[in-house]
Amino acid sequence: MPHTASNATLKNTVNVFTSSLLTSTGTFPKPVIGESVVQVGNHAYLFGGRDAEDGIPVNDLYFVDLETGSWKLVENQGSLKPTPRYFHSGVYWNENLVFFGGIGLDEENNSLCGLSSTEIFNLETKTWRVVPSETNESENMEDAEASTCQPLPRYGHLYCVLGDYMIVYCGQDLSNNYIEQINAFDLKREKWVHSSPFAYHCGVYRSNCTSLHCESEFFRYCSPEGKGSIKDTTERQDQFVGSLLFYLNSNFVDVKRELILLKLYKVSDTEGNREETDEHKGYHSSLYFEEVNVTEKFVGTSMPPGLRFPRVYMVGNNLILSGIYLTSSRQAFVLWVYSLDRENWIQLDTLGLLNHGSWFKCLCMPQSNQLVIFGNQTRRLIQDYNVRQSNYDNVVYIELEAYGVYRKPKIPHYSERSEKLGKLLLSGVSDMEILTVERNHIPCLSKILYKRWPKFQKLLDQTAESNQDAFRMSLSELGPQVAELPFTPINSTGSRMLYMPFNFETCTAFLYYLYCGKINEAYLSTKTLCNLLILAKHDEGMETFFQYIVHLLHNTLNRNNDFSFEH
């Protein structure tokens, strides 16, 4: 685990315990401009960029372990080498890294050129391949259609993977004109299959996007029942492919913010014979987009400032926004969160590490509730920002769960009727007792504990097995004929009492969970929840219970000692 950074300027806030600083190890990239960083689980790959010293585009590929900050240069990439490029896009799909667009070098004219090519690196074979560009002269009808979907050369564009499609939209050409176009690349067939207008002037400098799972609370929050909802999709026989949330901020003096939900559909008619309407203008093949402006849903009492090179991520019921904040008095890398539970924007209190140095690239590890931010702790942010330089000398880890930002556990839902039945059993028949530290006795039913508490099940099985061994030993003393006779296994004849080293309230709360599948509101004190956390910490088979208690503790701390956020 990373060690807590020592910094005399750190304030006495929660970030002292949740911000960690490491020095990168191994062969890490030199300062670079416009590189792409593609996350694959707890690892990432960095490709391309422009060398910050000599300004030449490069095609190096690096690998980093996000948990340790250890880097290495990926070698032996086969005979085919990728095109050097910068301000391109990179995504991960099915053991492939897919790179598109950007700015390259025209070797014949020794000048910069916009790229519209797609190159793929296979992680298993460690080799590159180039997706051929389609031309209008293609004789094959499918190829001819693909040529009409071929995206324009661009750089600084936005991108996302939805299902088996890479979505690319907006960006700029070499004349810095915005490209009002959205395209879809079929990752299975490796063909461009959709192109349509997209009337927004945006790029990575002031916007970003993230995919939304159709079963997430955020998707339901942005998609009320009606047109474009999952229910509506089912009724009209169209297949819902996926959705992305698009964040745009502009006019940094008087900040304008927009959040757009884009939903991708595939029509049931595989021939794609749909009349082109205003709603589906530019429709190709069998795909189309629907756009829902959800800006008003994200208006709060406090709002994030204008951020350069923003990034958005989803962690549970939280939308995380990161980016560079620049004013005459402050230059810093900042983090904001929109919480569905609070329905408001809140700035994470990360004063200290991110207020000093130059930080640019940020990745999110939702499984561990962490942000990983790369940079250099001694350089000046404004100096690197002016030339768009990224550094990878240091890495900062932000533990999001300490701020109440985490993925809620999937707790089995029991009906009200089930809870009533559990309460009835809890106050009814019993065949054993729990002994607490106060020497109180709590009656309970061993069969319930056996079915729902793996540790008790293991204990009972071991006791029964020990009893059978002792019984066999006593039979062997009566002679071999008796010892070989079949007999019915017997249960323990020992004590009907189980001692638990916890107080009465903790034991009662635990029994209530085993019987009813939840913790009674009467036992939601911090002390009881902490005791339950200790009880479940190393209890194999009770991982869901442990996560449930952690979630309840978060709610309790937020109510009683809400220090997690800086308002």
Coordinates of C-alpha atoms in Angstrom, one line a residue:
M1 CA 0.0 0.0 0.0
P2 CA 1.2 3.6 -0.7
H3 CA 2.7 5.5 2.2
T4 CA 1.1 8.7 3.4
A5 CA 3.0 11.6 2.0
S6 CA 4.8 14.0 4.5
N7 CA 3.8 17.6 3.7
A8 CA 4.1 20.4 6.2
T9 CA 1.4 22.4 4.3
L10 CA -1.3 19.7 4.7
K11 CA -4.3 20.9 6.7
N12 CA -5.7 18.9 9.6
T13 CA -8.4 17.4 7.5
V14 CA -9.4 14.0 6.3
N15 CA -7.0 14.2 3.3
V16 CA -4.1 13.6 5.7
F17 CA -5.3 10.0 6.0
T18 CA -6.6 9.5 2.5
S19 CA -4.0 11.1 0.1
S20 CA -0.9 9.1 -0.6
L21 CA 2.1 9.9 -2.7
L22 CA 4.5 7.5 -4.5
T23 CA 7.5 8.0 -6.8
S24 CA 7.1 6.1 -10.0
T25 CA 9.4 3.1 -10.5
G26 CA 10.7 1.2 -13.5
T27 CA 10.8 2.7 -17.0
F28 CA 8.2 5.5 -17.0
P29 CA 7.5 7.9 -19.8
K30 CA 9.4 11.1 -20.3
P31 CA 7.4 14.4 -20.3
V32 CA 4.9 14.1 -23.2
I33 CA 2.1 16.0 -24.8
G34 CA -1.2 14.6 -26.0
E35 CA -0.7 10.9 -25.1
S36 CA -3.5 8.5 -24.6
V37 CA -3.9 6.4 -21.4
V38 CA -6.1 3.3 -21.6
Q39 CA -7.2 1.6 -18.4
V40 CA -7.5 -2.1 -18.2
G41 CA -8.7 -3.1 -14.8
N42 CA -5.9 -2.2 -12.3
H43 CA -3.4 -1.6 -15.1
A44 CA -3.1 1.0 -17.8
Y45 CA -1.3 1.4 -21.1
L46 CA 0.1 4.8 -22.3
F47 CA 0.6 5.2 -26.0
G48 CA 2.0 7.9 -28.3
G49 CA 2.1 11.6 -27.6
R50 CA 4.6 14.3 -28.7
D51 CA 7.9 14.5 -26.9
A52 CA 7.9 17.6 -24.7
E53 CA 11.6 18.3 -25.5
D54 CA 12.0 18.0 -29.2
G55 CA 8.3 18.2 -30.3
I56 CA 8.4 15.0 -32.3
P57 CA 5.4 12.6 -32.3
V58 CA 6.3 9.2 -30.8
N59 CA 4.8 5.7 -30.9
D60 CA 6.1 4.2 -27.6
L61 CA 3.8 1.9 -25.6
Y62 CA 4.1 1.7 -21.8
F63 CA 2.5 -0.5 -19.2
V64 CA 1.8 0.6 -15.6
D65 CA 0.5 -1.2 -12.5
L66 CA -1.9 1.3 -11.0
E67 CA -1.6 -0.3 -7.6
T68 CA 2.1 0.1 -7.3
G69 CA 3.1 2.9 -9.8
S70 CA 5.5 0.5 -11.5
W71 CA 6.1 1.1 -15.2
K72 CA 7.7 -0.7 -18.1
L73 CA 8.2 -0.2 -21.8
V74 CA 6.3 -2.7 -23.9
E75 CA 8.8 -4.3 -26.3
N76 CA 8.7 -7.0 -29.0
Q77 CA 5.6 -5.5 -30.6
G78 CA 6.0 -7.4 -33.9
S79 CA 7.3 -6.2 -37.2
L80 CA 4.5 -3.7 -37.9
K81 CA 5.0 -0.5 -36.0
P82 CA 2.2 2.0 -35.2
T83 CA 1.9 5.5 -36.5
P84 CA 3.4 8.1 -34.1
R85 CA 0.5 10.3 -33.1
Y86 CA -0.7 12.7 -30.3
F87 CA -4.1 14.0 -29.1
H88 CA -5.6 10.8 -30.4
S89 CA -8.1 8.5 -28.7
G90 CA -7.5 5.0 -27.2
V91 CA -10.0 2.5 -25.8
Y92 CA -10.0 -1.1 -24.5
W93 CA -12.2 -3.9 -25.9
N94 CA -11.9 -7.6 -25.8
E95 CA -8.1 -7.8 -25.2
N96 CA -7.5 -5.1 -27.8
L97 CA -6.3 -1.5 -27.5
V98 CA -7.9 0.5 -30.3
F99 CA -6.4 3.9 -31.2
F100 CA -7.9 6.4 -33.6
G101 CA -7.2 9.8 -35.1
G102 CA -4.9 12.5 -33.6
I103 CA -2.1 14.5 -35.2
G104 CA 0.7 12.8 -37.0
L105 CA 3.7 13.7 -39.1
D106 CA 3.6 13.7 -42.9
E107 CA 7.1 12.5 -43.7
E108 CA 6.9 13.5 -47.4
N109 CA 6.2 17.1 -46.6
N110 CA 7.8 17.1 -43.2
S111 CA 4.6 18.7 -41.8
L112 CA 1.9 17.9 -39.3
C113 CA -1.3 16.2 -40.6
G114 CA -4.7 15.1 -39.3
L115 CA -5.2 11.4 -38.9
S116 CA -8.3 9.3 -39.5
S117 CA -6.7 5.9 -39.3
T118 CA -7.4 3.2 -36.7
E119 CA -4.7 0.9 -35.3
I120 CA -5.2 -2.0 -32.9
F121 CA -2.8 -3.6 -30.5
N122 CA -3.6 -7.1 -29.3
L123 CA -2.7 -7.7 -25.7
E124 CA -2.4 -11.5 -26.1
T125 CA -0.2 -11.6 -29.3
K126 CA 1.6 -8.3 -28.5
T127 CA 1.2 -7.3 -32.2
W128 CA -0.2 -4.3 -34.1
R129 CA -2.6 -4.3 -37.1
V130 CA -4.0 -1.4 -39.1
V131 CA -7.7 -1.1 -40.0
P132 CA -7.7 -0.2 -43.7
S133 CA -9.5 3.1 -44.6
E134 CA -12.6 2.6 -46.8
T135 CA -12.9 4.7 -50.0
N136 CA -15.9 5.7 -52.1
E137 CA -14.5 3.7 -54.9
S138 CA -15.1 0.4 -53.1
E139 CA -17.0 -2.1 -55.2
N140 CA -18.4 -4.0 -52.3
M141 CA -21.7 -2.5 -51.1
E142 CA -20.8 -3.0 -47.5
D143 CA -17.4 -1.3 -48.0
A144 CA -19.1 1.5 -49.9
E145 CA -21.4 2.1 -47.0
A146 CA -18.5 2.0 -44.6
S147 CA -16.8 4.7 -46.6
T148 CA -19.7 7.1 -46.0
C149 CA -19.3 6.5 -42.3
Q150 CA -15.5 7.1 -42.2
P151 CA -14.8 9.9 -39.7
L152 CA -13.1 13.0 -40.7
P153 CA -9.4 13.5 -39.5
R154 CA -9.5 15.0 -36.1
Y155 CA -7.7 15.5 -32.8
G156 CA -8.7 16.2 -29.2
H157 CA -12.0 14.4 -29.8
L158 CA -14.2 12.5 -27.3
Y159 CA -14.7 8.8 -27.3
C160 CA -16.3 5.9 -25.5
V161 CA -17.1 2.2 -25.8
L162 CA -20.8 1.2 -25.9
G163 CA -21.4 -2.5 -26.3
D164 CA -19.3 -3.6 -29.3
Y165 CA -19.0 -0.1 -30.7
M166 CA -16.4 2.6 -30.3
I167 CA -18.1 6.0 -30.4
V168 CA -16.0 9.0 -31.6
Y169 CA -17.4 12.5 -31.7
C170 CA -16.4 16.1 -32.1
G171 CA -12.8 17.3 -31.8
Q172 CA -11.0 19.7 -34.2
D173 CA -9.2 19.7 -37.5
L174 CA -5.7 21.1 -38.1
S175 CA -7.2 24.6 -38.7
N176 CA -8.8 24.3 -35.2
N177 CA -12.3 24.2 -36.6
Y178 CA -14.7 22.1 -34.5
I179 CA -16.0 18.9 -36.2
E180 CA -19.8 18.5 -35.6
Q181 CA -19.9 14.8 -36.3
I182 CA -20.4 11.5 -34.3
N183 CA -19.3 8.1 -35.6
A184 CA -19.5 4.5 -34.5
F185 CA -16.9 1.8 -35.2
D186 CA -18.0 -1.8 -35.1
L187 CA -15.3 -3.4 -33.0
K188 CA -16.3 -6.9 -34.1
R189 CA -16.3 -6.3 -37.8
E190 CA -13.6 -3.5 -37.6
K191 CA -15.7 -1.2 -39.8
W192 CA -17.1 2.3 -39.4
V193 CA -20.9 1.7 -39.5
H194 CA -22.5 5.1 -38.5
S195 CA -22.0 8.8 -39.1
S196 CA -24.4 11.6 -38.2
P197 CA -24.3 15.3 -37.2
F198 CA -23.6 16.3 -33.6
A199 CA -24.2 20.0 -33.1
Y200 CA -21.7 20.7 -30.2
H201 CA -18.4 22.5 -30.3
C202 CA -16.3 20.5 -27.9
G203 CA -13.2 18.5 -27.4
V204 CA -11.1 17.1 -24.6
Y205 CA -10.0 20.7 -23.6
R206 CA -13.4 21.4 -22.0
S207 CA -15.5 18.2 -22.1
N208 CA -15.5 14.5 -21.4
C209 CA -17.9 11.5 -21.3
T210 CA -18.4 8.2 -19.4
S211 CA -20.6 5.2 -20.1
L212 CA -23.7 4.5 -18.0
H213 CA -24.9 1.1 -17.1
C214 CA -28.6 0.7 -17.9
E215 CA -29.3 -0.8 -14.5
S216 CA -27.5 1.9 -12.6
E217 CA -29.3 4.5 -10.4
F218 CA -27.7 7.2 -12.4
F219 CA -29.2 5.9 -15.7
R220 CA -32.6 5.8 -14.1
Y221 CA -32.1 9.3 -12.7
C222 CA -31.3 10.6 -16.1
S223 CA -34.0 8.5 -17.9
P224 CA -37.5 8.9 -16.6
E225 CA -40.1 6.5 -18.0
G226 CA -41.0 7.7 -21.5
K227 CA -39.3 8.1 -24.8
G228 CA -35.9 6.7 -24.9
S229 CA -36.3 4.7 -21.7
I230 CA -35.6 0.9 -21.5
K231 CA -39.4 0.3 -21.4
D232 CA -40.0 2.4 -24.5
T233 CA -37.2 0.6 -26.3
T234 CA -38.8 -2.8 -25.6
E235 CA -42.1 -1.6 -26.9
R236 CA -40.8 -0.5 -30.2
Q237 CA -38.5 -3.6 -30.7
D238 CA -35.3 -1.6 -31.0
Q239 CA -32.2 -3.0 -29.2
F240 CA -30.7 -0.7 -26.6
V241 CA -26.9 -0.8 -27.0
G242 CA -25.7 1.5 -24.3
S243 CA -25.6 5.1 -23.1
L244 CA -23.0 7.7 -22.3
L245 CA -23.1 10.9 -20.2
F246 CA -21.5 13.8 -21.8
Y247 CA -20.2 16.7 -19.7
L248 CA -19.3 20.1 -21.3
N249 CA -18.2 23.3 -19.6
S250 CA -17.3 26.5 -21.5
N251 CA -16.9 30.3 -21.0
F252 CA -14.7 30.0 -18.0
V253 CA -15.4 33.6 -16.9
D254 CA -19.2 33.0 -16.7
V255 CA -19.2 29.2 -16.7
K256 CA -21.8 27.4 -18.8
R257 CA -22.3 23.7 -18.0
E258 CA -24.2 21.1 -20.0
L259 CA -24.8 17.4 -19.3
I260 CA -26.2 15.4 -22.2
L261 CA -27.3 11.7 -22.1
L262 CA -26.7 9.9 -25.4
K263 CA -28.4 6.6 -26.0
L264 CA -27.4 4.3 -28.7
Y265 CA -29.9 1.9 -30.3
K266 CA -29.9 -0.7 -33.0
V267 CA -33.1 -1.1 -35.0
S268 CA -34.6 -4.6 -35.3
D269 CA -34.6 -4.3 -39.1
T270 CA -31.1 -5.6 -39.9
E271 CA -31.3 -4.2 -43.4
G272 CA -31.4 -0.7 -42.0
N273 CA -34.3 0.3 -44.2
R274 CA -35.6 3.1 -42.1
E275 CA -36.7 6.4 -43.6
E276 CA -34.4 9.2 -42.6
T277 CA -36.2 11.7 -40.3
D278 CA -35.0 14.8 -38.5
E279 CA -34.7 12.7 -35.4
H280 CA -32.4 10.2 -37.1
K281 CA -30.8 12.5 -39.6
G282 CA -27.5 11.0 -40.9
Y283 CA -28.6 7.5 -40.0
H284 CA -26.5 4.7 -41.4
S285 CA -26.7 1.0 -41.1
S286 CA -28.9 0.0 -38.2
L287 CA -27.7 2.4 -35.5
Y288 CA -29.1 5.7 -34.3
F289 CA -28.6 8.0 -31.3
E290 CA -31.1 9.7 -29.1
E291 CA -30.1 12.8 -27.1
V292 CA -31.5 13.9 -23.7
N293 CA -30.4 17.1 -22.1
V294 CA -30.2 16.4 -18.4
T295 CA -28.4 19.6 -17.3
E296 CA -31.3 20.8 -15.0
K297 CA -31.0 17.5 -13.0
F298 CA -27.5 18.4 -11.9
V299 CA -28.1 22.0 -10.7
G300 CA -27.2 22.4 -7.1
T301 CA -26.6 25.0 -4.4
S302 CA -22.9 24.8 -5.1
M303 CA -21.5 24.1 -8.6
P304 CA -18.0 23.2 -9.9
P305 CA -16.0 26.0 -11.5
G306 CA -14.9 25.9 -15.1
L307 CA -12.3 23.1 -15.5
R308 CA -9.7 22.6 -18.2
F309 CA -9.3 19.1 -19.5
P310 CA -12.1 17.7 -17.4
R311 CA -12.6 14.0 -16.8
V312 CA -15.8 12.3 -15.5
Y313 CA -16.1 8.9 -13.8
M314 CA -18.8 6.8 -12.2
V315 CA -18.4 5.3 -8.8
G316 CA -21.6 3.8 -7.4
N317 CA -24.2 6.7 -7.1
N318 CA -21.5 9.3 -7.5
L319 CA -20.4 11.2 -10.6
I320 CA -16.8 12.3 -10.2
L321 CA -15.4 15.3 -12.0
S322 CA -11.7 16.1 -12.1
G323 CA -9.8 18.8 -14.0
I324 CA -7.4 21.8 -13.9
Y325 CA -8.7 24.9 -12.1
L326 CA -6.9 28.1 -13.1
T327 CA -7.4 31.6 -11.7
S328 CA -5.0 34.5 -11.1
S329 CA -4.8 33.4 -7.5
R330 CA -4.9 29.7 -7.7
Q331 CA -3.8 26.9 -10.0
A332 CA -4.7 23.4 -8.9
F333 CA -6.0 20.0 -9.9
V334 CA -9.4 19.7 -8.2
L335 CA -12.1 17.0 -7.7
W336 CA -15.9 17.5 -7.5
V337 CA -18.6 14.9 -6.9
Y338 CA -22.3 14.9 -7.7
S339 CA -23.9 12.6 -5.2
L340 CA -27.3 11.1 -6.0
D341 CA -27.9 10.7 -2.2
R342 CA -27.4 14.4 -1.6
E343 CA -28.5 15.6 -5.0
N344 CA -25.8 18.3 -4.9
W345 CA -22.3 19.0 -6.1
I346 CA -19.6 18.9 -3.5
Q347 CA -15.8 19.6 -3.7
L348 CA -13.6 16.9 -2.2
D349 CA -11.3 18.4 0.4
T350 CA -7.9 17.4 -1.1
L351 CA -6.0 20.5 -0.1
G352 CA -2.3 19.7 0.1
L353 CA -0.9 17.2 -2.4
L354 CA -2.9 18.4 -5.4
N355 CA -2.5 22.1 -4.5
H356 CA 1.2 21.8 -5.2
G357 CA 3.1 20.4 -8.2
S358 CA 1.8 19.6 -11.7
W359 CA -1.0 17.0 -12.0
F360 CA -2.7 16.2 -15.2
K361 CA -3.8 12.6 -16.0
C362 CA -6.3 11.0 -13.7
L363 CA -7.8 7.4 -13.7
C364 CA -10.4 5.8 -11.5
M365 CA -10.4 2.3 -10.0
P366 CA -14.0 1.8 -8.9
Q367 CA -13.4 -1.7 -7.5
S368 CA -11.1 -0.2 -4.8
N369 CA -12.8 3.2 -4.7
Q370 CA -9.6 5.0 -5.6
L371 CA -8.4 7.8 -7.9
V372 CA -4.9 7.6 -9.4
I373 CA -3.4 10.9 -10.5
F374 CA -0.1 11.2 -12.3
G375 CA 2.2 14.2 -12.4
N376 CA 5.3 15.8 -10.8
Q377 CA 5.2 17.1 -7.3
T378 CA 7.9 19.7 -7.8
R379 CA 6.9 21.3 -11.2
R380 CA 4.6 24.3 -11.7
L381 CA 1.1 23.4 -13.0
I382 CA 0.7 26.6 -15.0
Q383 CA 4.0 26.1 -16.8
D384 CA 3.1 22.6 -17.9
Y385 CA -0.5 23.5 -18.7
N386 CA 0.5 26.2 -21.1
V387 CA 2.3 23.6 -23.3
R388 CA -0.1 20.7 -22.4
Q389 CA 2.7 18.7 -20.9
S390 CA 2.0 15.5 -18.8
N391 CA 4.4 14.1 -16.3
Y392 CA 4.6 10.6 -14.8
D393 CA 7.4 11.0 -12.1
N394 CA 4.9 10.7 -9.2
V395 CA 1.5 9.3 -8.5
V396 CA -1.1 10.4 -6.0
Y397 CA -3.8 8.0 -4.6
I398 CA -7.1 9.4 -3.3
E399 CA -9.1 7.0 -1.1
L400 CA -12.6 7.9 -2.2
E401 CA -14.5 5.8 0.4
A402 CA -13.2 8.1 3.2
Y403 CA -15.3 10.9 1.6
G404 CA -18.4 8.8 1.3
V405 CA -17.8 8.0 -2.4
Y406 CA -18.0 4.3 -3.0
R407 CA -20.0 1.6 -4.7
K408 CA -23.0 0.5 -2.6
P409 CA -23.0 -3.2 -1.8
K410 CA -25.6 -5.4 -3.4
I411 CA -27.6 -6.4 -0.4
P412 CA -30.3 -9.1 -0.9
H413 CA -33.7 -7.5 -0.7
Y414 CA -36.2 -9.2 1.6
S415 CA -39.9 -8.4 1.6
E416 CA -41.7 -6.9 4.6
R417 CA -43.5 -10.3 4.9
S418 CA -40.1 -12.1 5.2
E419 CA -38.9 -9.7 7.9
K420 CA -42.2 -10.2 9.9
L421 CA -41.7 -14.0 9.6
G422 CA -38.1 -13.6 10.8
K423 CA -39.1 -11.6 13.8
L424 CA -41.8 -14.2 14.6
L425 CA -39.2 -17.0 14.6
L426 CA -36.8 -14.9 16.6
S427 CA -39.3 -14.5 19.5
G428 CA -40.5 -18.1 19.1
V429 CA -39.1 -21.6 19.3
S430 CA -35.4 -22.1 20.3
D431 CA -33.1 -25.0 20.9
M432 CA -29.9 -23.1 22.0
E433 CA -28.7 -19.9 23.5
I434 CA -26.1 -17.1 22.8
L435 CA -24.1 -16.1 25.9
T436 CA -22.9 -12.4 25.8
V437 CA -20.1 -10.7 27.7
E438 CA -22.6 -9.5 30.3
R439 CA -23.6 -13.1 30.9
N440 CA -27.0 -12.5 29.3
H441 CA -28.7 -15.4 27.5
I442 CA -30.3 -14.9 24.1
P443 CA -32.5 -17.9 22.9
C444 CA -32.2 -18.8 19.2
L445 CA -32.8 -21.6 16.7
S446 CA -29.6 -23.5 15.7
K447 CA -31.0 -24.4 12.3
I448 CA -31.3 -20.7 11.4
L449 CA -27.7 -20.1 12.5
Y450 CA -26.5 -23.2 10.6
K451 CA -28.1 -22.1 7.3
R452 CA -27.1 -18.5 7.4
W453 CA -23.8 -18.3 9.4
P454 CA -21.0 -20.3 7.7
K455 CA -18.8 -20.0 10.7
F456 CA -21.4 -21.6 13.0
Q457 CA -22.0 -24.3 10.3
K458 CA -18.3 -25.1 10.3
L459 CA -18.2 -25.2 14.1
L460 CA -21.2 -27.6 14.3
D461 CA -19.8 -29.9 11.6
Q462 CA -16.4 -30.1 13.3
T463 CA -18.1 -30.9 16.6
A464 CA -20.3 -33.6 15.1
E465 CA -17.3 -35.1 13.3
S466 CA -15.3 -35.2 16.6
N467 CA -18.2 -36.9 18.3
Q468 CA -18.5 -39.6 15.6
D469 CA -14.7 -40.3 15.9
A470 CA -15.0 -40.7 19.7
F471 CA -18.1 -43.0 19.3
R472 CA -16.2 -45.2 16.8
M473 CA -13.2 -45.4 19.2
S474 CA -15.5 -46.6 22.0
L475 CA -17.1 -49.2 19.7
S476 CA -13.7 -50.6 18.7
E477 CA -13.1 -51.5 22.3
L478 CA -16.1 -53.9 22.2
G479 CA -14.5 -55.9 19.4
P480 CA -14.2 -55.8 15.6
Q481 CA -17.7 -57.3 15.0
V482 CA -19.4 -54.5 16.8
A483 CA -17.2 -51.8 15.3
E484 CA -18.1 -52.8 11.8
L485 CA -21.9 -52.6 12.4
P486 CA -23.7 -49.8 10.5
F487 CA -24.9 -47.0 12.8
T488 CA -26.8 -43.7 12.4
P489 CA -24.6 -40.5 12.8
I490 CA -25.3 -38.6 16.0
N491 CA -25.2 -34.9 16.7
S492 CA -23.3 -33.2 19.5
T493 CA -24.5 -34.0 23.0
G494 CA -22.5 -31.1 24.4
S495 CA -23.5 -27.6 25.6
R496 CA -26.5 -25.9 23.9
M497 CA -24.8 -22.5 24.6
L498 CA -22.5 -20.5 22.3
Y499 CA -20.4 -17.8 23.8
M500 CA -19.9 -14.6 21.7
P501 CA -17.4 -12.0 23.1
F502 CA -19.7 -9.1 22.4
N503 CA -22.3 -7.1 24.3
F504 CA -26.0 -7.9 24.4
E505 CA -27.0 -5.2 21.8
T506 CA -24.4 -6.4 19.3
C507 CA -25.4 -10.1 19.6
T508 CA -29.1 -9.2 19.3
A509 CA -28.4 -7.1 16.2
F510 CA -26.4 -9.9 14.6
L511 CA -29.2 -12.4 15.3
Y512 CA -31.8 -10.0 13.9
Y513 CA -29.7 -9.9 10.6
L514 CA -29.5 -13.7 10.4
Y515 CA -33.3 -14.0 10.9
C516 CA -34.5 -11.0 8.9
G517 CA -31.7 -10.1 6.4
K518 CA -31.2 -6.6 7.7
I519 CA -30.2 -4.6 10.8
N520 CA -33.0 -3.2 12.9
E521 CA -33.0 0.6 13.1
A522 CA -32.8 0.3 16.9
Y523 CA -29.3 -1.1 16.6
L524 CA -27.8 1.6 14.3
S525 CA -25.5 3.2 16.8
T526 CA -21.9 3.7 15.8
K527 CA -20.7 1.5 18.7
T528 CA -22.9 -1.4 17.7
L529 CA -22.0 -1.1 14.0
C530 CA -18.3 -1.0 14.8
N531 CA -18.7 -4.2 16.9
L532 CA -20.5 -5.9 14.1
L533 CA -17.7 -4.8 11.7
I534 CA -15.2 -6.5 14.0
L535 CA -17.4 -9.6 14.2
A536 CA -17.6 -9.9 10.4
K537 CA -14.1 -8.8 9.4
H538 CA -12.5 -12.2 9.2
D539 CA -15.6 -14.3 9.0
E540 CA -15.5 -16.3 5.8
G541 CA -18.8 -16.3 3.9
M542 CA -20.0 -13.1 5.6
E543 CA -18.5 -10.7 3.1
T544 CA -21.9 -9.3 2.0
F545 CA -22.7 -8.6 5.7
F546 CA -19.4 -6.8 6.2
Q547 CA -20.0 -4.6 3.2
Y548 CA -23.5 -3.9 4.5
I549 CA -22.2 -2.8 7.9
V550 CA -19.6 -0.5 6.2
H551 CA -22.4 1.1 4.2
L552 CA -24.5 1.6 7.4
L553 CA -21.5 3.1 9.1
H554 CA -21.0 5.6 6.2
N555 CA -24.7 6.7 6.7
T556 CA -24.2 7.0 10.4
L557 CA -21.0 9.1 10.1
N558 CA -22.5 11.3 7.5
R559 CA -25.4 12.1 9.9
N560 CA -23.5 12.5 13.1
N561 CA -20.1 13.8 12.0
D562 CA -20.3 15.1 8.4
F563 CA -16.6 16.0 8.0
S564 CA -16.1 14.2 4.7
F565 CA -16.7 17.1 2.4
E566 CA -15.7 20.7 2.1
H567 CA -18.9 22.8 1.3

